[in-house]
Short mmCIF file of C-alpha atoms in Angstrom, two decimals:
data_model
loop_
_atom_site.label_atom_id
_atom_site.label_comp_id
_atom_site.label_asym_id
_atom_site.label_seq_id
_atom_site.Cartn_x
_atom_site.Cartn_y
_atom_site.Cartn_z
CA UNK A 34 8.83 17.60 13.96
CA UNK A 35 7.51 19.03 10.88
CA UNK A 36 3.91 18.99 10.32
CA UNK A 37 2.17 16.38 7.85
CA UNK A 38 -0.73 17.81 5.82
CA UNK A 39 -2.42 14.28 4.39
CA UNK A 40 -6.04 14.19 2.58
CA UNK A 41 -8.24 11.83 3.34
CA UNK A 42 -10.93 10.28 0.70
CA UNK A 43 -13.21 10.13 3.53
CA UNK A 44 -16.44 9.00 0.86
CA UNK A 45 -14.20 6.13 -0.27
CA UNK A 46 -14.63 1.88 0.56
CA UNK A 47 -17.22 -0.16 1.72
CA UNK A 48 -17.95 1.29 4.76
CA UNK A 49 -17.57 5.00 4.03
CA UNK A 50 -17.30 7.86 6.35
CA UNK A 51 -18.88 6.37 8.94
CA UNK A 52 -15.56 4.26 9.58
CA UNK A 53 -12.99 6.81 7.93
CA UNK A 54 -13.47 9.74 9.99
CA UNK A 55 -12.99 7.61 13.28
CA UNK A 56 -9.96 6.14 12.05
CA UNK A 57 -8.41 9.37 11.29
CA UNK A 58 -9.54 11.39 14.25
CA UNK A 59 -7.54 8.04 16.09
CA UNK A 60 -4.35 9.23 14.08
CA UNK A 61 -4.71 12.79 15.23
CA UNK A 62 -4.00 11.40 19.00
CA UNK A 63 -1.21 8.99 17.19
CA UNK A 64 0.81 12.03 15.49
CA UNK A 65 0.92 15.10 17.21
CA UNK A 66 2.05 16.89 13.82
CA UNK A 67 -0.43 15.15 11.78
CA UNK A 68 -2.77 17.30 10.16
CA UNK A 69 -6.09 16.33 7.90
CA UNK A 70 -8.50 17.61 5.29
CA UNK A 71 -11.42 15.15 5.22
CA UNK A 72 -12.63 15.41 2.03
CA UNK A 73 -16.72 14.55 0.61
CA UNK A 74 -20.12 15.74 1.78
CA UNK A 75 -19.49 18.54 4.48
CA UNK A 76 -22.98 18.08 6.13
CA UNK A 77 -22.13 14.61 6.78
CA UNK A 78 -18.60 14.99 7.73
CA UNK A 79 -19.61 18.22 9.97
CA UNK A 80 -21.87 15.73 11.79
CA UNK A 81 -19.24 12.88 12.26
CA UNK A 82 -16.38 15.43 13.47
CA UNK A 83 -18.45 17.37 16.04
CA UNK A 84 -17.79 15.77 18.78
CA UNK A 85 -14.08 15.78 18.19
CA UNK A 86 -12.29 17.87 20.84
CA UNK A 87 -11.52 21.49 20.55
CA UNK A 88 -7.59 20.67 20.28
CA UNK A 89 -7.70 17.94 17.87
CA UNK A 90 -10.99 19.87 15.75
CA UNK A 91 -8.20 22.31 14.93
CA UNK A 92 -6.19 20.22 12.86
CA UNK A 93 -9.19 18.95 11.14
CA UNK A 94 -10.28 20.37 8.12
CA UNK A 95 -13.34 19.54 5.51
CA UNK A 96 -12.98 20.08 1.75
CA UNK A 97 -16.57 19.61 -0.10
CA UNK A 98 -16.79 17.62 -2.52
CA UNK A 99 -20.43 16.71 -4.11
CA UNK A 100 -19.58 13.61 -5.87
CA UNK A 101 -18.59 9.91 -5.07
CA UNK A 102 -17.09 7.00 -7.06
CA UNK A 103 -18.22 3.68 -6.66
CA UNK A 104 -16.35 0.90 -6.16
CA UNK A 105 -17.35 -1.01 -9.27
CA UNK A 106 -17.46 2.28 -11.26
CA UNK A 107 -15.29 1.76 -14.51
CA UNK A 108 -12.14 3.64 -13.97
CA UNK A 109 -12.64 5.66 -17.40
CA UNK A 110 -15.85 6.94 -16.34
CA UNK A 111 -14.33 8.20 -13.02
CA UNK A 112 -12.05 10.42 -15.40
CA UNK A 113 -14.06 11.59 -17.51
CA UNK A 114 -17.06 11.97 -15.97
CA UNK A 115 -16.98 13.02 -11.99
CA UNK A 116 -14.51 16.16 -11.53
CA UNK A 117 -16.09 16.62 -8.26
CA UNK A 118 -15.78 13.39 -6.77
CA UNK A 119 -13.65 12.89 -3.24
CA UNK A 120 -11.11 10.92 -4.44
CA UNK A 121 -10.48 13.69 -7.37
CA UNK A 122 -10.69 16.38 -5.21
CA UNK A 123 -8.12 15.01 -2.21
CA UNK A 124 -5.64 13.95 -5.28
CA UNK A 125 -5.91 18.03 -6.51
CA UNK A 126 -5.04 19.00 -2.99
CA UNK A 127 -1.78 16.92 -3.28
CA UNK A 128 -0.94 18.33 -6.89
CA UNK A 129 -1.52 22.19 -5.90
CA UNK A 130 0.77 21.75 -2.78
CA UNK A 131 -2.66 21.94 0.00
CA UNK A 132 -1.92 18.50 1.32
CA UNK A 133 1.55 16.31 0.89
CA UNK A 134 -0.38 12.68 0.46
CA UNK A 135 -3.70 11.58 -0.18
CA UNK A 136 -5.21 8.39 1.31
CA UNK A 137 -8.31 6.58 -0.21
CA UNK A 138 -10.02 3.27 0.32
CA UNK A 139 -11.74 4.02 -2.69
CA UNK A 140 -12.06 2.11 -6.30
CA UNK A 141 -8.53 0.90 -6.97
CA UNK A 142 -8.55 1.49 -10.79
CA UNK A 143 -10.29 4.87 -10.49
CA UNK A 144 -7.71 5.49 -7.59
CA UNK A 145 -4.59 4.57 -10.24
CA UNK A 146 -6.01 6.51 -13.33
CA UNK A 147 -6.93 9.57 -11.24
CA UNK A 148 -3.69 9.57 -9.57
CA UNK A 149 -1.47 9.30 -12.92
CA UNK A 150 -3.52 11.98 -14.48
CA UNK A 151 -3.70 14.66 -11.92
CA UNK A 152 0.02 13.90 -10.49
CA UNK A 153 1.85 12.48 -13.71
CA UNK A 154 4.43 10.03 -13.23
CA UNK A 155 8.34 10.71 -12.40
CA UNK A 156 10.40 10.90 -15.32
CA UNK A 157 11.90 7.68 -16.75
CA UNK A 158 8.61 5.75 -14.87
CA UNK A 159 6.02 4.14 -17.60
CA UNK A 160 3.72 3.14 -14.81
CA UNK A 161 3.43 3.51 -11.02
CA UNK A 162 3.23 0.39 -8.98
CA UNK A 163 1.43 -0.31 -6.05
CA UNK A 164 3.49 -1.76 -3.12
CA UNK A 165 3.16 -3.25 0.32
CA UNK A 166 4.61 -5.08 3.42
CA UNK A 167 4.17 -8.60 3.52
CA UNK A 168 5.02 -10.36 6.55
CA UNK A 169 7.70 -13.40 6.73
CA UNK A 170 9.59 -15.51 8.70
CA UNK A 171 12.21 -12.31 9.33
CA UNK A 172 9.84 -9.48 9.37
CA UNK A 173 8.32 -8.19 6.39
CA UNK A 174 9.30 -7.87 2.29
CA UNK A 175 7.86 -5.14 -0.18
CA UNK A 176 5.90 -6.88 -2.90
CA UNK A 177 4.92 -5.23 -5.96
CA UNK A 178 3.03 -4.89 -8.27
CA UNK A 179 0.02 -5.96 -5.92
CA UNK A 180 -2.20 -5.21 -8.93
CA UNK A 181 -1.84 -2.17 -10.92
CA UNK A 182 -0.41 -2.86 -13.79
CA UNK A 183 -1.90 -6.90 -14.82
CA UNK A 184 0.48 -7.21 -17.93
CA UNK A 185 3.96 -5.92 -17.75
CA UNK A 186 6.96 -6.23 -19.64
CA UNK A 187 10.73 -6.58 -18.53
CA UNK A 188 11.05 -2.75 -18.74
CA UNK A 189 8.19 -2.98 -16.42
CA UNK A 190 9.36 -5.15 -13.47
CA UNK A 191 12.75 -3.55 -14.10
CA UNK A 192 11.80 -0.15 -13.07
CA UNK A 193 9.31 -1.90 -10.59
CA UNK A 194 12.43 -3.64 -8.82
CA UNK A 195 14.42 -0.15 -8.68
CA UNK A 196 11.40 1.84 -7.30
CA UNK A 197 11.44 -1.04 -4.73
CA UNK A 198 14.67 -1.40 -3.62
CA UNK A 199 14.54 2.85 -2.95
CA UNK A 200 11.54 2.75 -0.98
CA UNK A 201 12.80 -0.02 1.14
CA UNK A 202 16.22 1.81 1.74
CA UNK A 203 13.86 4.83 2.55
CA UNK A 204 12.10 2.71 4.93
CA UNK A 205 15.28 1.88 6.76
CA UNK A 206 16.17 -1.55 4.73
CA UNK A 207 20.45 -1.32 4.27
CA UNK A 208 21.00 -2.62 0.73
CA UNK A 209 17.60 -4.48 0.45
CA UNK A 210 17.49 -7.97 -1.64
CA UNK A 211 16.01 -7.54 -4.64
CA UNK A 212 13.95 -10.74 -6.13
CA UNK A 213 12.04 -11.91 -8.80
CA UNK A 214 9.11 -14.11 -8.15
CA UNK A 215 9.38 -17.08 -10.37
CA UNK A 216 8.53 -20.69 -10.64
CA UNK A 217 11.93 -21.94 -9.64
CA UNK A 218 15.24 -20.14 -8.74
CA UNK A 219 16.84 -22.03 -11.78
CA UNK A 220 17.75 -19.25 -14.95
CA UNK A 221 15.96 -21.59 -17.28
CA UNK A 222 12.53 -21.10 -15.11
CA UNK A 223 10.17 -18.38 -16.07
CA UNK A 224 8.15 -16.79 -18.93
CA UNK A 225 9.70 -14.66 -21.67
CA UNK A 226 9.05 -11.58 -19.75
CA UNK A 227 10.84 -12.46 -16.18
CA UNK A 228 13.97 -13.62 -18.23
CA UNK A 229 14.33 -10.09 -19.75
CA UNK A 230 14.01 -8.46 -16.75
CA UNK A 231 16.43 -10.55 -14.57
CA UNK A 232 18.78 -10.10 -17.56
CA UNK A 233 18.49 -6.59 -16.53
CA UNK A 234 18.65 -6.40 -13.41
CA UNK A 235 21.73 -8.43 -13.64
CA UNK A 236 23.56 -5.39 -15.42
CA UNK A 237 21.96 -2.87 -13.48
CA UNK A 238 24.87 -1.19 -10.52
CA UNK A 239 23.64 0.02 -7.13
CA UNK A 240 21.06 -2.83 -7.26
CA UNK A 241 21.05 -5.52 -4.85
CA UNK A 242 19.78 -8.19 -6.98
CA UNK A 243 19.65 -11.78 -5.39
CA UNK A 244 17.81 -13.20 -8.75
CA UNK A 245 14.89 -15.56 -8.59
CA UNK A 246 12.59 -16.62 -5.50
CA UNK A 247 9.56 -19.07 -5.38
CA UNK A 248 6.94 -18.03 -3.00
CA UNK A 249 8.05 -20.21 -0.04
CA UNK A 250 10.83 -18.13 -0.50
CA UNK A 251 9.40 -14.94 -0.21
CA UNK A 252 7.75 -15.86 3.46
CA UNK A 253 11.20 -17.19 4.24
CA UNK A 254 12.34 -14.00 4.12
CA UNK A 255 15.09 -14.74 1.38
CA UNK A 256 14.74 -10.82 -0.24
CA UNK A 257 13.80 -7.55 1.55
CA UNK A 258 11.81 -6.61 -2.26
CA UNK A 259 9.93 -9.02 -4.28
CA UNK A 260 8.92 -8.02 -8.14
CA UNK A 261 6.04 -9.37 -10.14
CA UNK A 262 3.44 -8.31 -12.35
CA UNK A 263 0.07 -7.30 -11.19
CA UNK A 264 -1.69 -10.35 -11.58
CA UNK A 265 0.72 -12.44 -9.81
CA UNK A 266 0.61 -10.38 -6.99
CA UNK A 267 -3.09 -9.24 -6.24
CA UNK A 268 -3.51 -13.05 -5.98
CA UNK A 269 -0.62 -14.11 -4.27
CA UNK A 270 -1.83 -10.86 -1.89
CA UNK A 271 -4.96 -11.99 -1.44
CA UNK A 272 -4.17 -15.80 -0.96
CA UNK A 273 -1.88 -14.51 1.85
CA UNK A 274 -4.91 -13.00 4.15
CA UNK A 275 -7.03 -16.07 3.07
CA UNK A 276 -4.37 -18.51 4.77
CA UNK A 277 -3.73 -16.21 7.75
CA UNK A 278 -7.42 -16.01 8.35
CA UNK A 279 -7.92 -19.87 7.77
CA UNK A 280 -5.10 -21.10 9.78
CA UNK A 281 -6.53 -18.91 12.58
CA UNK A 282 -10.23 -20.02 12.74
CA UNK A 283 -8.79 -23.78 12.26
CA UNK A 284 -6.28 -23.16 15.88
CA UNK A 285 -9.63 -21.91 16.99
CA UNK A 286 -11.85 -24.58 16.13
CA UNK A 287 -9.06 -27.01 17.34
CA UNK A 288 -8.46 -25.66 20.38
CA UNK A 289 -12.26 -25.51 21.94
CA UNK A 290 -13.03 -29.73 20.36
CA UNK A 291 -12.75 -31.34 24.16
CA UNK A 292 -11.49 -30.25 27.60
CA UNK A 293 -8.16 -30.97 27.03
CA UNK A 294 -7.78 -29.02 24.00
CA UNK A 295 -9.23 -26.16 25.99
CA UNK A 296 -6.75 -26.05 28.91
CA UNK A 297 -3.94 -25.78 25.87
CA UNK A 298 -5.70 -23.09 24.23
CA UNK A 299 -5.68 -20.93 27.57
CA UNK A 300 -1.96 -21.85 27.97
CA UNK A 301 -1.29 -20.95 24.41
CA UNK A 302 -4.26 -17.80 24.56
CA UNK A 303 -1.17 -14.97 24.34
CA UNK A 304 0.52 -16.55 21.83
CA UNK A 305 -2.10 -16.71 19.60
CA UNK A 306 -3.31 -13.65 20.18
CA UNK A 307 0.45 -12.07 19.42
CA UNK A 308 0.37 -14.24 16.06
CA UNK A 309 -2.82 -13.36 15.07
CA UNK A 310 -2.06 -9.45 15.57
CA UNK A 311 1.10 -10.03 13.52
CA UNK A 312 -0.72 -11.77 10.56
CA UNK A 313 -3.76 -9.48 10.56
CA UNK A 314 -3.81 -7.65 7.25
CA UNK A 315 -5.31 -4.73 9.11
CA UNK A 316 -1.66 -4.29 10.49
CA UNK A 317 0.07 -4.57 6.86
CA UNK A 318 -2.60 -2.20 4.96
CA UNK A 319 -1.68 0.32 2.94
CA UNK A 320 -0.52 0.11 -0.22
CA UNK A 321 1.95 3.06 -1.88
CA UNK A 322 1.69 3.80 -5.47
CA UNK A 323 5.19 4.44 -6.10
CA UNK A 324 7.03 6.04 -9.53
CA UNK A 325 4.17 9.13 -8.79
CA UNK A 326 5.18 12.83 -8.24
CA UNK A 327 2.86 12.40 -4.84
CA UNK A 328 2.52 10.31 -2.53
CA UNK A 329 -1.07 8.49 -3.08
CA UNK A 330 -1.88 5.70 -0.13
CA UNK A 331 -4.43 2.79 -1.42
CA UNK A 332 -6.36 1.56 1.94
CA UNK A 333 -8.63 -2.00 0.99
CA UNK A 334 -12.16 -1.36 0.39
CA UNK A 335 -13.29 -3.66 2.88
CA UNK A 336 -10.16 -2.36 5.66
CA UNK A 337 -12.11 -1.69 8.89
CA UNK A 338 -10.90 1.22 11.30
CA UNK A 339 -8.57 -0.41 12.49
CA UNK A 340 -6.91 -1.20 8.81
CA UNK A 341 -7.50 2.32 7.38
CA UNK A 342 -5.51 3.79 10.68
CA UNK A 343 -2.72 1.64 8.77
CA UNK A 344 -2.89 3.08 5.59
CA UNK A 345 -2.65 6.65 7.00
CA UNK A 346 0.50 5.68 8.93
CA UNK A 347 1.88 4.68 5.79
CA UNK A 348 1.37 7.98 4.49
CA UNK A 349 2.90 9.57 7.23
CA UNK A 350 6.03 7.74 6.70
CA UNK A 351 6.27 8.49 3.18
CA UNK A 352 5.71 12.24 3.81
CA UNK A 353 8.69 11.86 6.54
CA UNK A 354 10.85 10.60 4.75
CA UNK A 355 10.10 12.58 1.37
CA UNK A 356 9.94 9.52 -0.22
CA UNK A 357 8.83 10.96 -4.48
CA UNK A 358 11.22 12.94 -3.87
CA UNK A 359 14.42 10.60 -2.87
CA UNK A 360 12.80 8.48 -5.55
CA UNK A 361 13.27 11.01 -8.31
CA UNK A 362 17.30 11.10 -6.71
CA UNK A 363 17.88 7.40 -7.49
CA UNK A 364 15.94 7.12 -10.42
CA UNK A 365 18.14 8.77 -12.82
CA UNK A 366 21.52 6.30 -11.66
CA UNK A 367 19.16 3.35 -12.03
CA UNK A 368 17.03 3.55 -14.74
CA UNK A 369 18.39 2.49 -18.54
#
């Protein structure tokens, strides 16, 4: 298996190197091929990688950079104003060839306009979207945008539905069901905007388009790729992992109120455990920011080890599967 050569913004998120540089030494022993440029403060990452082994040291390598972005750091003064920063530096490593992905848990605005200035956009794409697995009654769906782009128009979530449907065939999804999240499934539901678009969609060929879904819908599994704007979705994202995490503690706080309800918690101990590990947004993190010429890997700030392992498995996919690449292919039949 060909090699994978991803940078990692290991300076990025809440918890900094100090969690990102375990997590990817962990993916060295996942992926064989896997290679890795750390990238921020040598001294520091020096000190975090020496105890690595000698065999998995060698696919390790550190790119200095002196600068760091913080998380609530406007994204225009990232731009402008830090041309040394990690996050800068790992996305230059992807544009001049040195790495085939970057991955950053980094400030996600800074992250976006970074990424569309140093790597551009594919032709006939206005604006990348960012896009992840959410998991439903059937397995998982892509939803995007999970917060890019807040206000879109139909052009918008048209070309966000195509770039969806392609990364889910890429992903191994046969003819994936395309959606649009609305307020009902009825064609007189909707704002202005989702109309247009499923008015497009409608006419566009090669495009499994189902038409509208509510959001029960979407954890029913109804579509393989749901479509909304930004907004929509960084809430209906993060209300997701709020529920997951809720319904959990309540089982747990149910399950240890007398003696009985104890005995059926241990009965019901593996099941719970399996659900929870299904839920867990560590397992779903990682979100792509597709319609780039690169493939750029947005981890959660606040994603533990465990999460940011996630992220860099996404990457890995996307570099298998050459997925800008089979993106540019399609784009030109789809796009009007």
């Amino acid at each position: 298996m060909a090699a994978s050569i991803i940078a990692i913004d290991a300076m990025g998120g809440d918890f900094g190197p100090r969690c990102i540089v375990p997590a990817s030494i962990a993916c060295l022993s996942e992926f064989p091929s896997l290679h890795l440029v750390l990238v921020g403060q040598a001294p520091l990452l020096e000190e975090l990688i020496a105890p690595v082994p000698a065999a998995d040291r060698r696919r390790l390598q550190i790119e200095h950079a002196s600068e760091v972005i913080a998380m609530d750091e406007r994204p225009a003064q990232a731009l402008r104003g830090k041309p040394d920063a990690s996050m800068r530096v790992a996305l230059d490593l992807v544009r001049n060839g040195r790495a085939q992905a970057c991955v950053s848990a980094g400030n996600t605005g800074a992250l976006m306009a970074l990424s569309r200035y140093v790597l551009k956009t594919l032709p006939g794409i206005d604006r990348p979207a960012m896009v992840s697995a959410i998991p439903t009654e059937r397995g998982h769906c892509h939803l995007l945008d999970l917060g890019a782009n807040v206000d879109c128009s139909a052009e918008h979530l048209y070309q966000f539905a195509v770039m969806g449907a392609v990364a889910a065939e890429a992903l191994g999804v046969d003819q994936p069901r395309v959606a649009l999240l609305n307020v009902g499934t009825e064609d007189i539901k909707g704002n202005q905007q989702v109309k247009l678009a499923s008015s497009l969609l409608q006419r566009a060929e090669g495009l499994n388009y189902i038409g509208y879904i509510e959001g029960d819908g979407l954890y029913r599994g109804e579509a393989d790729v749901v479509v909304c704007d930004g907004f929509v979705g960084n809430i209906l994202l993060k209300s997701s992992e709020g529920l997951a995490s809720m319904i959990s503690s309540r089982m747990e706080a149910l399950f240890s109120e007398s003696l009985g309800s104890r005995v059926v918690g241990a009965l019901a101990l593996p099941l719970l455990r399996r659900l929870r590990t299904e839920l867990a947004p560590a397992r779903h993190n990682g979100a792509s920011f597709l319609g780039l010429q690169g493939i750029v890997i947005k981890s959660h700030g606040s994603a533990g080890s465990e999460g940011f392992q996630s992220a860099i498995r996404r990457a890995v996919i996307e570099v298998r599967e050459n997925l800008p690449q089979r993106l540019h292919g399609r784009l030109e039949h789809l796009l009007l």
